[in-house]
Coordinates of C-alpha atoms and ligand atoms in Angstrom, one line a residue:
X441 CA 0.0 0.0 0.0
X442 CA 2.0 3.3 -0.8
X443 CA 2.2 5.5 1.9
X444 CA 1.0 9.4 3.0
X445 CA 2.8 11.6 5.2
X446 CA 1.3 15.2 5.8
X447 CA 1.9 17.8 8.5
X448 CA -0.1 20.9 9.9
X449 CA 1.7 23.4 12.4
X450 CA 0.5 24.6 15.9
X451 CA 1.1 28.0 15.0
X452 CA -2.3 29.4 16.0
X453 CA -5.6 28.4 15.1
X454 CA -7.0 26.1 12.4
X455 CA -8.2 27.7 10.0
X456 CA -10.9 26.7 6.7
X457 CA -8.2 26.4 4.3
X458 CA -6.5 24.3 6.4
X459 CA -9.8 22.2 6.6
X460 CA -10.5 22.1 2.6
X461 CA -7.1 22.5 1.4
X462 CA -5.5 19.9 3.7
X463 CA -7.7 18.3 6.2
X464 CA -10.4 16.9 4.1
X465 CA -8.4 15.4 1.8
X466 CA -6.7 13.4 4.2
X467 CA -10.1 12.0 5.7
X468 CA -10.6 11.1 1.9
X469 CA -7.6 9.4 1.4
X470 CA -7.2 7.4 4.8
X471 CA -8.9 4.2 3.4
X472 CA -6.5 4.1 -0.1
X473 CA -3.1 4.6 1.5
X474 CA -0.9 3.9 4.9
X475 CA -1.4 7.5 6.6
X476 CA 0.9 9.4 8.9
X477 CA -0.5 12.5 9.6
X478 CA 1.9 14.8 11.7
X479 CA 1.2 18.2 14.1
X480 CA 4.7 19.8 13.2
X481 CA 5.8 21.7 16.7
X482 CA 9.9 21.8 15.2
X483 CA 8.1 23.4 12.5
X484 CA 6.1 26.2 14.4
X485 CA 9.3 27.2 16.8
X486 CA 11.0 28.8 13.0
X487 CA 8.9 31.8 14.3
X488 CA 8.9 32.9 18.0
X489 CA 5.8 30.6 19.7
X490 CA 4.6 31.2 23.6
X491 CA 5.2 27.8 24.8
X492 CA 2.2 27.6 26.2
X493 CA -0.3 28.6 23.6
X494 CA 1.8 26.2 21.3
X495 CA 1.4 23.3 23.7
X496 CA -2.7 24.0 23.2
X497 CA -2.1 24.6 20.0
X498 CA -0.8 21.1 19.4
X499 CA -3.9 19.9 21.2
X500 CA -6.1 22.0 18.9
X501 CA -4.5 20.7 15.7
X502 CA -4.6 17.2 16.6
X503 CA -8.2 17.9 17.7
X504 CA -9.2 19.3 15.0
X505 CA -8.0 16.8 12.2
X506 CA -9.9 13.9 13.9
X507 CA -12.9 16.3 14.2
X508 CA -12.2 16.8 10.1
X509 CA -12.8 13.0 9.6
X510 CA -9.6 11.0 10.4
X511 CA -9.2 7.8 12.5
X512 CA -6.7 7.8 15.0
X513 CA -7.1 4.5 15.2
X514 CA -6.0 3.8 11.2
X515 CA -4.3 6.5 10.8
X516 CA -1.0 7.7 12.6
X517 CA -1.5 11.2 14.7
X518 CA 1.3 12.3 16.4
X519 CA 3.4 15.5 16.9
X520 CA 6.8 15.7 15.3
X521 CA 9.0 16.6 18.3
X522 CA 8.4 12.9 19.9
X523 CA 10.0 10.9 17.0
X524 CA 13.7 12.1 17.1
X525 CA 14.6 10.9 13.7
X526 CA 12.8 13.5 11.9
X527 CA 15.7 16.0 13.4
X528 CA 18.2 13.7 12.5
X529 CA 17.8 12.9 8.9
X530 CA 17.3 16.3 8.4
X531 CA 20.6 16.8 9.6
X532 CA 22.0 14.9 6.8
X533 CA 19.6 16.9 4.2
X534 CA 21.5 19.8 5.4
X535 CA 24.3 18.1 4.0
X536 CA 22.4 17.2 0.6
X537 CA 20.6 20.4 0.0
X538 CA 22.2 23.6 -1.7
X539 CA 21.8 27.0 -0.5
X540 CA 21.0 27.9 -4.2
X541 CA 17.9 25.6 -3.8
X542 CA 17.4 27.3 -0.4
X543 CA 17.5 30.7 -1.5
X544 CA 14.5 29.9 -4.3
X545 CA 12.0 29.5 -1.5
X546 CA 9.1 32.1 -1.8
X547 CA 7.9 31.3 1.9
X548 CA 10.9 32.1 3.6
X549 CA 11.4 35.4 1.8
X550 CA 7.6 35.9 2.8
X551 CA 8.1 35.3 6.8
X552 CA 11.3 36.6 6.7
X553 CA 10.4 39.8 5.5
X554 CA 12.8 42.8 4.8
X555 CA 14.9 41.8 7.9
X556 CA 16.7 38.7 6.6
X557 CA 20.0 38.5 9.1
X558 CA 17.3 38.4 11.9
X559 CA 15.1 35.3 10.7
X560 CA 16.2 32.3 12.6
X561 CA 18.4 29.9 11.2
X562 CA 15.6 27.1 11.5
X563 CA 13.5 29.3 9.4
X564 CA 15.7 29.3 6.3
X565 CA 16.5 25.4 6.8
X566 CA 12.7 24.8 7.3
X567 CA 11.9 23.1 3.8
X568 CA 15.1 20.6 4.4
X569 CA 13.2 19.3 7.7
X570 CA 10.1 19.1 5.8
X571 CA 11.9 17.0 3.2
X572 CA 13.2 14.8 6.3
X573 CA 9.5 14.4 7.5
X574 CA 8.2 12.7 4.6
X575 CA 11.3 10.6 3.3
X576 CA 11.8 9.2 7.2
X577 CA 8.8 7.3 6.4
X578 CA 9.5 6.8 2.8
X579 CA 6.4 8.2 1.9
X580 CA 4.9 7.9 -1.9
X581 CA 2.2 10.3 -1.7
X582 CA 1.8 14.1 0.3
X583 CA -1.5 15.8 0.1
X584 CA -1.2 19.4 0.0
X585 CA -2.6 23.1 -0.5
X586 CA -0.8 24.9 -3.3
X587 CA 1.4 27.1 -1.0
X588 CA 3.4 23.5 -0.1
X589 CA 4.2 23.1 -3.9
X590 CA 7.5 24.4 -3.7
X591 CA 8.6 22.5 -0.6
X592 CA 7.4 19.3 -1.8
X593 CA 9.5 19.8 -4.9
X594 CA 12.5 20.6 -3.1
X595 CA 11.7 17.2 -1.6
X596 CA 12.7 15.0 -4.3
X597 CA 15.4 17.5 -5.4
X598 CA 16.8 16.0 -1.9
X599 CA 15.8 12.6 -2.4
X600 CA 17.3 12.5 -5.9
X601 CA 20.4 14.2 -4.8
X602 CA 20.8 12.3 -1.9
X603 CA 20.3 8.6 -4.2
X604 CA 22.7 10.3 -6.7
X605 CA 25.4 11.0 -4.1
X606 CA 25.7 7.4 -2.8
X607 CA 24.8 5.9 -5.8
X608 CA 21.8 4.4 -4.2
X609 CA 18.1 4.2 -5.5
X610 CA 16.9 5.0 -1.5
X611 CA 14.5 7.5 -1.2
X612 CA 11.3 7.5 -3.4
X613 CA 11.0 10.9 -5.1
X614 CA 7.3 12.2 -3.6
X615 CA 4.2 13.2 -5.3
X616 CA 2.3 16.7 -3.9
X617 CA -1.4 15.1 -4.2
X618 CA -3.0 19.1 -4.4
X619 CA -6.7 19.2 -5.1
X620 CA -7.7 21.4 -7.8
X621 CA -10.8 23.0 -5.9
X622 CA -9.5 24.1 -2.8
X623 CA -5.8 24.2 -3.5
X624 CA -5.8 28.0 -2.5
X625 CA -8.7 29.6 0.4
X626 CA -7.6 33.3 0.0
X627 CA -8.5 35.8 3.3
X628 CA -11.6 37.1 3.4
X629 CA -9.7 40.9 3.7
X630 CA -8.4 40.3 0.8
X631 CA -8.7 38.5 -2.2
X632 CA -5.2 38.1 -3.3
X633 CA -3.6 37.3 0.3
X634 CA -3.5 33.9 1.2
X635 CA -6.0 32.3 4.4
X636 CA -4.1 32.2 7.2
X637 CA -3.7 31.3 11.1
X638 CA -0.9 33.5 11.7
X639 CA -2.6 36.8 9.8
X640 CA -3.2 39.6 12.8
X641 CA -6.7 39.9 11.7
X642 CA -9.2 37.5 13.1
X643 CA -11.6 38.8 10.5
X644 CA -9.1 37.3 7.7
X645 CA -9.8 33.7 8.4
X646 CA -12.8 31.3 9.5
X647 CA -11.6 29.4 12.4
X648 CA -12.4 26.0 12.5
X649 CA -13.5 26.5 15.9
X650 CA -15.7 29.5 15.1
X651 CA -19.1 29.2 16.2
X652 CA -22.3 29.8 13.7
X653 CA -22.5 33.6 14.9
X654 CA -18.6 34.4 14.5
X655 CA -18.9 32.4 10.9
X656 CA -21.6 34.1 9.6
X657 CA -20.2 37.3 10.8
X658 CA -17.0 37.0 9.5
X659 CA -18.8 36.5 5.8
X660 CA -21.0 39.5 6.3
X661 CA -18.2 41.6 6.7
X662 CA -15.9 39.9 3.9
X663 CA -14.4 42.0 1.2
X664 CA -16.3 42.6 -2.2
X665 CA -16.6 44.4 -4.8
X666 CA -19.4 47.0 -5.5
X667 CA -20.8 44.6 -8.9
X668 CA -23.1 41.7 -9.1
X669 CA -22.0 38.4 -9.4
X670 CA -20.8 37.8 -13.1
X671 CA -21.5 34.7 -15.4
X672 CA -18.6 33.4 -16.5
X673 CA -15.2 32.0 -14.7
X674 CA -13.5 34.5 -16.9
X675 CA -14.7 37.3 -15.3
X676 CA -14.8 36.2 -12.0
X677 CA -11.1 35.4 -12.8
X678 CA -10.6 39.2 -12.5
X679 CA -12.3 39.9 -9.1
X680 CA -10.5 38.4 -6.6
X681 CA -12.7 38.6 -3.4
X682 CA -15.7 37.7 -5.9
X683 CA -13.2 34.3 -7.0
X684 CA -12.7 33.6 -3.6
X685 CA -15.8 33.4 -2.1
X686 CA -17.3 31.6 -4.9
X687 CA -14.4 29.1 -4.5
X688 CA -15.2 28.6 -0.7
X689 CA -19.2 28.0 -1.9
X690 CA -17.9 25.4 -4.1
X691 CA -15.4 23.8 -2.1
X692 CA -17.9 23.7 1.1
X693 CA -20.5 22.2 -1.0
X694 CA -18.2 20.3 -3.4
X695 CA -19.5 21.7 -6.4
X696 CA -17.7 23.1 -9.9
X697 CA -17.2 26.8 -9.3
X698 CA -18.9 26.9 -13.0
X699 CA -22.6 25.5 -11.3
X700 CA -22.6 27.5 -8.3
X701 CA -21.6 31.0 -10.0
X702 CA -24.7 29.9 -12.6
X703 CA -26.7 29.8 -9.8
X704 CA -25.7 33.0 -8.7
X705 CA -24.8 35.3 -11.8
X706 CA -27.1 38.7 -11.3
X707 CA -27.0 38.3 -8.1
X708 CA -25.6 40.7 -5.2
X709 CA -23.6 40.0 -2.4
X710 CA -26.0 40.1 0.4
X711 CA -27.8 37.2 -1.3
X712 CA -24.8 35.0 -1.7
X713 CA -23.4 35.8 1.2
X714 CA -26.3 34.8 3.2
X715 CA -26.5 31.4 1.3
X716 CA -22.6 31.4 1.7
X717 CA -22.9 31.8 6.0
X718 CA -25.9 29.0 6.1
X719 CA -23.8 26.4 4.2
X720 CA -20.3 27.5 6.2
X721 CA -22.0 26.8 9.5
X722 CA -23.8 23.5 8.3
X723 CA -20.4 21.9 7.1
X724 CA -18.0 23.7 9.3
X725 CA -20.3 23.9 12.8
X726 CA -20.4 20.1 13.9
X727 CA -16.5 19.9 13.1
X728 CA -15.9 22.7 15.5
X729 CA -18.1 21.4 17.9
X730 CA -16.7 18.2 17.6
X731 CA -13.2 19.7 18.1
X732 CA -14.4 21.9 21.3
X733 CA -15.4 18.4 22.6
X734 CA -12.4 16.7 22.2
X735 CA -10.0 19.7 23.5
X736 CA -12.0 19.5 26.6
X737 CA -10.1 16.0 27.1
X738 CA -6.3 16.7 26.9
X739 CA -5.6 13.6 28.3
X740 CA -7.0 11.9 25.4
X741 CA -5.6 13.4 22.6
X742 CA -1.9 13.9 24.8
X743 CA -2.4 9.7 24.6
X744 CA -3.3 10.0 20.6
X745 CA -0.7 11.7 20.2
X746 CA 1.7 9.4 22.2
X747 CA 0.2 6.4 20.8
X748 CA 0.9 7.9 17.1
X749 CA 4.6 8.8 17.9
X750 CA 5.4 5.2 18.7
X751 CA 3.9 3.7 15.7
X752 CA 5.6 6.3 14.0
X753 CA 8.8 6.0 15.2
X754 CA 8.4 2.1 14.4
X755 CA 8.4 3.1 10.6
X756 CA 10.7 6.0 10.9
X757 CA 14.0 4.4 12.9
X758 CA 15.1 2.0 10.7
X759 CA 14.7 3.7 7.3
X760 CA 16.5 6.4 9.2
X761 CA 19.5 4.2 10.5
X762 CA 19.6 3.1 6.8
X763 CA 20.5 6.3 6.2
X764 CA 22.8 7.3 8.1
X765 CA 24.8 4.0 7.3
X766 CA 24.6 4.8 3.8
X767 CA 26.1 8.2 4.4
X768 CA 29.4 6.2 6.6
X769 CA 28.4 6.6 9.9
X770 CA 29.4 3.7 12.2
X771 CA 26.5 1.4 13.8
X772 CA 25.9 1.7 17.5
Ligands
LIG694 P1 0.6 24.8 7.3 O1 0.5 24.5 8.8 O2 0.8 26.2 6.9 O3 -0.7 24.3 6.6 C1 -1.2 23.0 6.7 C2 -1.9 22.5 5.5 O4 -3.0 23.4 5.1 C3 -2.8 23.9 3.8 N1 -3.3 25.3 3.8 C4 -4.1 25.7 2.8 N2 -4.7 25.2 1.8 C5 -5.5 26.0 1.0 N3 -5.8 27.3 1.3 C6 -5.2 27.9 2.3 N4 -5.4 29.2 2.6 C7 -4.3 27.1 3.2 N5 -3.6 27.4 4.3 C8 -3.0 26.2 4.6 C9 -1.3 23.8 3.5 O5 -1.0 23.8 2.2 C10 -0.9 22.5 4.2 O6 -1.2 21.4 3.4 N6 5.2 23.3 5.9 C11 3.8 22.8 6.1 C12 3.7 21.7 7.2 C13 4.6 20.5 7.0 C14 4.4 19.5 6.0 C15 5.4 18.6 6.2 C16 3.4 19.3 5.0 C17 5.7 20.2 7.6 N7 6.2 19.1 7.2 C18 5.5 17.5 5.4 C19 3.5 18.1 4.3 C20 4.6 17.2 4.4 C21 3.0 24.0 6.7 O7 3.5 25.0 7.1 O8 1.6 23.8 6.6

């Protein structure tokens, strides 16, 4: 059976693109492939993190992808900072990877902003632990939103270059599974910024723990534009709060973006948005209940979590001692 890995951080709260880019995918795939889902704490610490928000926040991811429709009891749920080897291998990426491939990265010149030389180390080296994550478990397949294309292709850039160096065929070179209809939620202040948990404004983003007043809120105030809805994809093509919102509709209802703007064309905002708020709340209220309920159990989900990072580390230390004695290192 080839074999999924996929991460989320606990950076801050879930958010609906991590839900229909990421989340539901996973649910979708769990029966087709071996699935190793992973909360990615080394990940989150490449940006300052209160420890204690990120240790609810690790609760809250894991949470929330079983309230999205995975099995922790087929699938592997764990958090990243309990299976050692994921640090270690990317070690040796460090040692594969070029800083020419490095420096191509759009997402770290996106955190890192105009002050470079401050950025932490970890941040710039990010993609080669994410590379690490996946090929520790040999994994085949990686479902994805769009903004992970990059890092999934650096990926097998490592995994080719690593093969290539020791003259091994090792590592299998990873596919980015990205669905087309919600490969990219866009915030709801603006059409052309990526959804996301770490944005300042609360406003940007349905959380997936939002309840049905905050939800429908949030859509009432969401940016438009001052037209009615247009009748073909072309034109909606050029309206980027319009394109998003009708991509959300879609995605939420799991429609073509073509059948729900024909339903629509003519029409004002209000309308939509109102239909927009009921079908958000219907799809997106039981999850977040579902996750309130299970965050009011820690110890549950601590013992997921626990449960998941020994299975994991079951697949993950061998391949990895593999490694290392391909690269020369003496055994223990
Ligand atoms: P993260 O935590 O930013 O996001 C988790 C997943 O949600 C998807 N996603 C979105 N999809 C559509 N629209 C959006 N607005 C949106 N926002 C987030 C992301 O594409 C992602 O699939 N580096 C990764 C985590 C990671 C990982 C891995 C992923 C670490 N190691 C190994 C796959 C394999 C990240 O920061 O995801």
């Amino acid at each position: 059976m080839k074999r999924i890995f996929s991460g989320i951080q606990p950076s801050g709260s879930l958010q609906l693109g991590n839900y229909l880019g990421a989340i539901r995918n996973w649910a979708k795939m769990q029966n087709d492939y071996e699935c190793i889902f992973c909360v990615v704490d080394l990940h989150a610490i490449t940006l300052p993190q209160d420890p204690l928000a990120m240790r609810a926040a690790t609760r809250e991811v894991a949470a929330g992808v079983i309230a999205g429709g995975v099995n922790p009891e087929t699938c592997i749920i764990f958090n990243q900072s309990q299976v050692p080897e994921h640090a270690e291998l990317a070690w040796l990426f460090n040692c594969v990877a070029r800083l020419g491939w490095l420096n191509r990265m759009t997402q770290f010149k996106e955190k890192a902003g105009k002050d470079r030389d401050g950025a932490f180390v970890g941040l710039y080296t990010y993609p080669v632990l994410q590379a690490a994550d996946i090929l520790a478990y040999k994994a085949t397949d990686v479902p994805v939103g769009e903004d992970q294309k990059q890092h999934i292709e650096l990926c097998r850039d490592i995994a080719q270059a690593f093969n290539s160096m020791f003259e091994i065929d090792f590592f299998p070179l990873p596919e980015a599974r990205i669905q087309k209809a919600a490969a990219r939620i866009m915030s709801l202040r603006d059409g052309r910024k990526k959804m996301s948990k770490s944005d300042p404004s609360d406003y940007s983003r349905i959380n997936m723990t939002d309840g049905p007043d905050a939800i429908a809120q949030k859509i009432k105030k969401a940016k438009t534009d001052p037209y009615p809805l247009p009748d073909s994809l072309d034109e909606l093509d050029q309206r980027p709060e319009a394109q998003n919102l009708i991509t959300i509709f879609a995605a939420l209802c799991e429609r073509s973006e073509e059948s729900v703007l024909s339903e629509f064309a003519g029409k004002g905002f209000g309308d939509f948005k109102r239909y927009l708020a009921e079908l958000a709340v219907e799809i997106m209220g039981p999850i977040g209940k579902e996750m309130q309920r299970l965050m009011n159990y820690p110890d549950e989900v601590d013992s997921i979590l626990n449960h998941g990072a020994n299975k994991a580390r079951e697949i993950a230390k061998p391949i990895v001692s593999e490694a290392k004695e391909i690269v020369g290192f003496l055994k223990p």
